[in-house]
Amino acid sequence: MAGVTSLSDLLKISLFIIGYITYINGQGPPQMIQCTSQSNSCKCETPQGTIDLSPLASNDHNNPAFRDQPAPGTIDLFSWNPCYNFNEGSVQNVAVCQVQGGGAFFSLGTQESATFMTDQTKGLQIRYTADTLGSNTLRTSYVQLICNKDIDKQFTATGESPPASAQYYMAIESKYACPQGAPPPPVTTPRPSPGPSTPGGISIGTILCIIFIVVLVIYLIGGIAFMKFRGKEGAELVPNVGFWKELPLMVKDGGRFVVSKVKGKSTSYENI
């Protein structure tokens, strides 16, 4: 009997390997992208856009979107529904269900346990977990998301791999597994626009005028005090009084010189 059992196990393993290779060869390339933000059990944001599986989902709790898909080389069946939990057989409120050949039903995870993840080989997947009561077995299922813009939906099941590992693999190939729309814009900190104004709104010209007035006041007050200290009186208290008396004449002469140049006269500044 031992030899027959070993031969039977070897045959099962061979069928599984053949079926798995056939399954892999029929799939499109994996999506090596990251989910940066998961909105719910069937929607996530990626750098390439949003992946939303809700168009594939069934909201009928007794009829999942993908029901009783056989795994190659086995007699087990697998059901999956994105977004909403469903009921099948003896299991209630599950996202993934396994029906063994003997008719036993097992939960392979709920929507609440769904997590988008990226595998180094299979690319972007949804992982589900279920702690099967009474068996002390943590069952984990993976649904690979394969982008194919020419296919509406095609669900396939690989089954348990390796055998007795409580790890179950499936795949959905669909246009809805592709990132849609433009990626969200990056968050940037606004920079102040360059210009002649200071952060408070005062222009450079206003600042220069303020500085000029302050310097002039200091010059007059300091000069008058200094001249008073030297014993000067009256108009002589004004610092550099000679310069200020001659300033109007110099302005007048400068104006006449500019006007003569504009009119084309060859009058020299010294003659003026």
Short mmCIF file of C-alpha atoms in Angstrom, two decimals:
data_model
loop_
_atom_site.label_atom_id
_atom_site.label_comp_id
_atom_site.label_asym_id
_atom_site.label_seq_id
_atom_site.Cartn_x
_atom_site.Cartn_y
_atom_site.Cartn_z
CA MET A 1 0.00 0.00 0.00
CA ALA A 2 2.89 2.33 0.80
CA GLY A 3 4.17 2.01 -2.76
CA VAL A 4 0.73 2.71 -4.21
CA THR A 5 0.29 5.75 -1.94
CA SER A 6 3.69 7.12 -2.94
CA LEU A 7 2.90 6.61 -6.61
CA SER A 8 -0.45 8.38 -6.17
CA ASP A 9 1.21 11.31 -4.42
CA LEU A 10 3.84 11.49 -7.16
CA LEU A 11 1.12 11.56 -9.81
CA LYS A 12 -0.71 14.39 -8.00
CA ILE A 13 2.48 16.42 -7.70
CA SER A 14 3.27 15.88 -11.40
CA LEU A 15 -0.20 16.98 -12.43
CA PHE A 16 0.09 20.04 -10.22
CA ILE A 17 3.45 21.04 -11.74
CA ILE A 18 2.16 20.59 -15.30
CA GLY A 19 -0.96 22.58 -14.54
CA TYR A 20 1.00 25.33 -12.80
CA ILE A 21 3.42 25.72 -15.72
CA THR A 22 0.49 25.89 -18.14
CA TYR A 23 -1.19 28.50 -15.93
CA ILE A 24 1.91 30.68 -15.68
CA ASN A 25 2.63 30.56 -19.42
CA GLY A 26 -0.89 31.73 -20.21
CA GLN A 27 -0.65 34.87 -18.08
CA GLY A 28 0.45 38.35 -18.96
CA PRO A 29 3.48 40.03 -17.38
CA PRO A 30 3.29 40.88 -13.67
CA GLN A 31 2.80 44.48 -12.60
CA MET A 32 5.93 45.51 -10.73
CA ILE A 33 4.33 48.58 -9.18
CA GLN A 34 3.67 49.67 -5.61
CA CYS A 35 0.39 50.55 -3.93
CA THR A 36 1.13 53.83 -2.16
CA SER A 37 -2.32 54.29 -0.61
CA GLN A 38 -5.07 51.71 -0.10
CA SER A 39 -8.60 53.17 -0.06
CA ASN A 40 -10.43 49.90 0.63
CA SER A 41 -10.23 46.19 -0.15
CA CYS A 42 -10.45 46.71 -3.92
CA LYS A 43 -8.98 50.14 -4.61
CA CYS A 44 -5.50 51.56 -4.26
CA GLU A 45 -3.35 54.42 -5.54
CA THR A 46 -0.10 53.75 -7.42
CA PRO A 47 2.47 56.12 -8.97
CA GLN A 48 0.95 55.18 -12.35
CA GLY A 49 -2.68 55.90 -11.38
CA THR A 50 -5.64 54.36 -9.53
CA ILE A 51 -6.51 50.65 -9.58
CA ASP A 52 -10.22 50.14 -8.88
CA LEU A 53 -11.67 46.62 -9.06
CA SER A 54 -15.21 47.63 -8.11
CA PRO A 55 -16.54 47.18 -11.70
CA LEU A 56 -15.70 43.47 -11.31
CA ALA A 57 -17.51 43.05 -7.99
CA SER A 58 -20.88 41.46 -7.29
CA ASN A 59 -22.99 42.92 -4.48
CA ASP A 60 -25.09 39.74 -4.30
CA HIS A 61 -23.91 38.04 -1.10
CA ASN A 62 -24.85 34.61 -2.43
CA ASN A 63 -23.28 34.96 -5.87
CA PRO A 64 -19.63 36.01 -5.97
CA ALA A 65 -18.26 37.52 -9.17
CA PHE A 66 -16.04 34.47 -9.76
CA ARG A 67 -17.45 31.19 -8.51
CA ASP A 68 -16.02 27.65 -8.31
CA GLN A 69 -13.01 28.07 -10.57
CA PRO A 70 -11.09 24.73 -10.75
CA ALA A 71 -7.36 24.68 -10.11
CA PRO A 72 -5.25 22.76 -12.67
CA GLY A 73 -4.30 19.25 -11.57
CA THR A 74 -6.69 19.23 -8.57
CA ILE A 75 -10.36 18.74 -7.84
CA ASP A 76 -10.55 21.81 -5.62
CA LEU A 77 -12.66 24.85 -6.56
CA PHE A 78 -12.03 28.49 -5.71
CA SER A 79 -14.36 31.49 -5.53
CA TRP A 80 -13.47 35.16 -5.18
CA ASN A 81 -15.34 38.44 -5.03
CA PRO A 82 -13.64 41.87 -4.84
CA CYS A 83 -15.01 44.62 -2.58
CA TYR A 84 -17.86 42.66 -0.91
CA ASN A 85 -17.99 39.55 1.26
CA PHE A 86 -20.16 36.64 0.14
CA ASN A 87 -21.59 33.36 1.42
CA GLU A 88 -20.95 29.92 -0.04
CA GLY A 89 -21.86 26.60 1.47
CA SER A 90 -21.00 26.54 5.12
CA VAL A 91 -18.81 29.66 5.13
CA GLN A 92 -20.20 33.14 5.66
CA ASN A 93 -18.86 36.64 4.93
CA VAL A 94 -15.70 35.70 3.03
CA ALA A 95 -13.77 37.26 0.17
CA VAL A 96 -12.18 34.00 -0.99
CA CYS A 97 -13.53 30.47 -0.60
CA GLN A 98 -12.09 26.99 -1.23
CA VAL A 99 -14.30 24.00 -1.95
CA GLN A 100 -12.39 20.76 -1.47
CA GLY A 101 -13.16 17.66 -3.50
CA GLY A 102 -15.00 16.08 -0.59
CA GLY A 103 -17.40 19.01 -0.37
CA ALA A 104 -15.78 20.83 2.55
CA PHE A 105 -15.83 24.65 2.44
CA PHE A 106 -13.00 26.79 3.81
CA SER A 107 -12.59 30.52 4.14
CA LEU A 108 -9.39 31.82 2.58
CA GLY A 109 -9.85 35.39 3.79
CA THR A 110 -12.25 38.29 4.26
CA GLN A 111 -12.44 41.78 2.78
CA GLU A 112 -11.32 43.18 6.12
CA SER A 113 -8.00 41.31 5.80
CA ALA A 114 -7.30 42.47 2.22
CA THR A 115 -3.90 44.10 1.70
CA PHE A 116 -2.33 45.25 -1.55
CA MET A 117 1.27 44.06 -1.80
CA THR A 118 4.00 43.64 -4.41
CA ASP A 119 5.75 40.28 -4.77
CA GLN A 120 9.21 40.14 -6.35
CA THR A 121 8.00 37.50 -8.83
CA LYS A 122 4.24 37.93 -9.22
CA GLY A 123 4.11 41.70 -8.91
CA LEU A 124 1.04 43.45 -7.52
CA GLN A 125 -1.33 41.19 -5.55
CA ILE A 126 -4.11 41.32 -2.97
CA ARG A 127 -3.43 39.18 0.08
CA TYR A 128 -6.24 37.75 2.23
CA THR A 129 -5.94 35.82 5.50
CA ALA A 130 -8.31 33.55 7.43
CA ASP A 131 -7.78 31.81 10.76
CA THR A 132 -9.83 28.63 10.27
CA LEU A 133 -11.61 27.85 13.53
CA GLY A 134 -10.97 24.42 14.99
CA SER A 135 -7.99 23.60 12.75
CA ASN A 136 -5.41 26.06 14.12
CA THR A 137 -4.46 26.78 10.50
CA LEU A 138 -3.85 30.26 9.15
CA ARG A 139 -4.85 30.15 5.51
CA THR A 140 -3.51 32.84 3.19
CA SER A 141 -4.69 33.52 -0.34
CA TYR A 142 -3.22 35.77 -3.03
CA VAL A 143 -4.98 37.25 -6.05
CA GLN A 144 -2.50 38.49 -8.64
CA LEU A 145 -3.56 41.62 -10.54
CA ILE A 146 -2.62 41.30 -14.22
CA CYS A 147 -3.17 44.34 -16.42
CA ASN A 148 -4.63 43.56 -19.84
CA LYS A 149 -6.54 46.38 -21.49
CA ASP A 150 -7.99 43.98 -24.10
CA ILE A 151 -9.69 41.66 -21.57
CA ASP A 152 -12.76 42.50 -19.50
CA LYS A 153 -12.19 39.79 -16.88
CA GLN A 154 -10.53 36.39 -16.71
CA PHE A 155 -10.15 34.65 -13.35
CA THR A 156 -7.83 31.67 -12.90
CA ALA A 157 -6.81 29.59 -9.89
CA THR A 158 -3.50 27.84 -9.26
CA GLY A 159 -4.52 26.36 -5.92
CA GLU A 160 -2.36 25.49 -2.95
CA SER A 161 1.35 25.92 -3.54
CA PRO A 162 3.33 24.11 -2.35
CA PRO A 163 0.98 21.31 -1.20
CA ALA A 164 -0.01 21.41 2.49
CA SER A 165 1.36 24.98 2.86
CA ALA A 166 -2.04 26.69 3.37
CA GLN A 167 -0.92 29.23 0.71
CA TYR A 168 -3.38 29.61 -2.18
CA TYR A 169 -2.85 31.47 -5.43
CA MET A 170 -5.25 32.96 -7.97
CA ALA A 171 -5.12 35.69 -10.61
CA ILE A 172 -7.43 38.19 -12.26
CA GLU A 173 -6.49 39.42 -15.73
CA SER A 174 -8.53 42.46 -16.66
CA LYS A 175 -8.53 46.03 -17.92
CA TYR A 176 -9.73 47.00 -14.44
CA ALA A 177 -6.46 45.69 -12.98
CA CYS A 178 -4.64 48.45 -14.90
CA PRO A 179 -3.89 51.84 -13.33
CA GLN A 180 -6.47 54.36 -14.50
CA GLY A 181 -6.16 58.12 -14.86
CA ALA A 182 -3.27 60.39 -14.10
CA PRO A 183 -1.24 59.85 -10.93
CA PRO A 184 -2.03 62.22 -8.06
CA PRO A 185 -0.05 65.48 -8.26
CA PRO A 186 2.91 65.77 -5.91
CA VAL A 187 2.49 67.94 -2.85
CA THR A 188 4.66 71.06 -3.17
CA THR A 189 5.29 73.98 -0.87
CA PRO A 190 4.45 77.29 -2.58
CA ARG A 191 7.34 79.70 -2.93
CA PRO A 192 7.00 83.49 -2.74
CA SER A 193 7.21 85.14 -6.16
CA PRO A 194 10.35 87.21 -6.72
CA GLY A 195 9.87 90.96 -6.89
CA PRO A 196 11.02 94.29 -5.60
CA SER A 197 8.76 94.13 -2.56
CA THR A 198 9.69 92.90 0.88
CA PRO A 199 7.56 90.16 2.66
CA GLY A 200 5.66 92.97 4.47
CA GLY A 201 4.57 94.64 1.20
CA ILE A 202 6.88 97.72 1.41
CA SER A 203 8.67 98.51 -1.86
CA ILE A 204 12.42 99.07 -2.16
CA GLY A 205 11.80 102.73 -3.13
CA THR A 206 9.83 103.33 0.08
CA ILE A 207 12.63 101.81 2.13
CA LEU A 208 15.22 104.06 0.44
CA CYS A 209 13.08 107.14 1.10
CA ILE A 210 12.76 106.22 4.78
CA ILE A 211 16.52 105.73 5.06
CA PHE A 212 17.18 109.10 3.36
CA ILE A 213 14.80 110.96 5.70
CA VAL A 214 16.28 109.32 8.81
CA VAL A 215 19.84 110.13 7.71
CA LEU A 216 18.85 113.74 6.90
CA VAL A 217 17.22 114.23 10.31
CA ILE A 218 20.27 112.80 12.08
CA TYR A 219 22.54 115.02 9.96
CA LEU A 220 20.59 118.21 10.78
CA ILE A 221 20.14 117.52 14.49
CA GLY A 222 23.73 116.34 14.96
CA GLY A 223 25.11 119.25 12.88
CA ILE A 224 23.08 121.91 14.72
CA ALA A 225 24.16 120.49 18.07
CA PHE A 226 27.80 120.50 16.97
CA MET A 227 27.59 124.10 15.68
CA LYS A 228 25.86 125.18 18.88
CA PHE A 229 28.69 123.59 20.84
CA ARG A 230 31.13 125.73 18.82
CA GLY A 231 29.23 128.89 19.80
CA LYS A 232 27.46 129.59 16.52
CA GLU A 233 24.13 131.43 16.41
CA GLY A 234 21.29 131.99 13.94
CA ALA A 235 21.73 130.67 10.38
CA GLU A 236 25.27 129.60 11.20
CA LEU A 237 23.80 126.73 13.26
CA VAL A 238 22.94 124.95 10.00
CA PRO A 239 25.80 122.56 9.15
CA ASN A 240 27.55 123.40 5.87
CA VAL A 241 25.42 126.53 5.55
CA GLY A 242 27.48 127.74 2.57
CA PHE A 243 26.63 124.60 0.59
CA TRP A 244 22.89 124.92 1.30
CA LYS A 245 22.91 128.60 0.26
CA GLU A 246 24.58 127.77 -3.06
CA LEU A 247 22.47 124.65 -3.74
CA PRO A 248 19.57 126.48 -5.51
CA LEU A 249 22.03 128.26 -7.84
CA MET A 250 23.80 124.98 -8.64
CA VAL A 251 20.47 123.31 -9.42
CA LYS A 252 19.52 126.24 -11.67
CA ASP A 253 22.87 126.15 -13.50
CA GLY A 254 22.60 122.36 -13.94
CA GLY A 255 19.12 122.71 -15.38
CA ARG A 256 20.23 125.38 -17.87
CA PHE A 257 23.15 123.19 -18.93
CA VAL A 258 20.87 120.20 -19.61
CA VAL A 259 18.40 122.36 -21.57
CA SER A 260 21.20 123.79 -23.71
CA LYS A 261 22.43 120.30 -24.54
CA VAL A 262 18.94 119.20 -25.51
CA LYS A 263 18.56 122.24 -27.84
CA GLY A 264 21.93 121.49 -29.43
CA LYS A 265 23.77 124.59 -28.28
CA SER A 266 27.51 124.27 -27.72
CA THR A 267 27.51 126.30 -24.52
CA SER A 268 29.98 124.94 -21.99
CA TYR A 269 29.14 124.35 -18.39
CA GLU A 270 31.84 126.85 -17.33
CA ASN A 271 30.29 129.63 -19.44
CA ILE A 272 26.95 129.02 -17.76
#
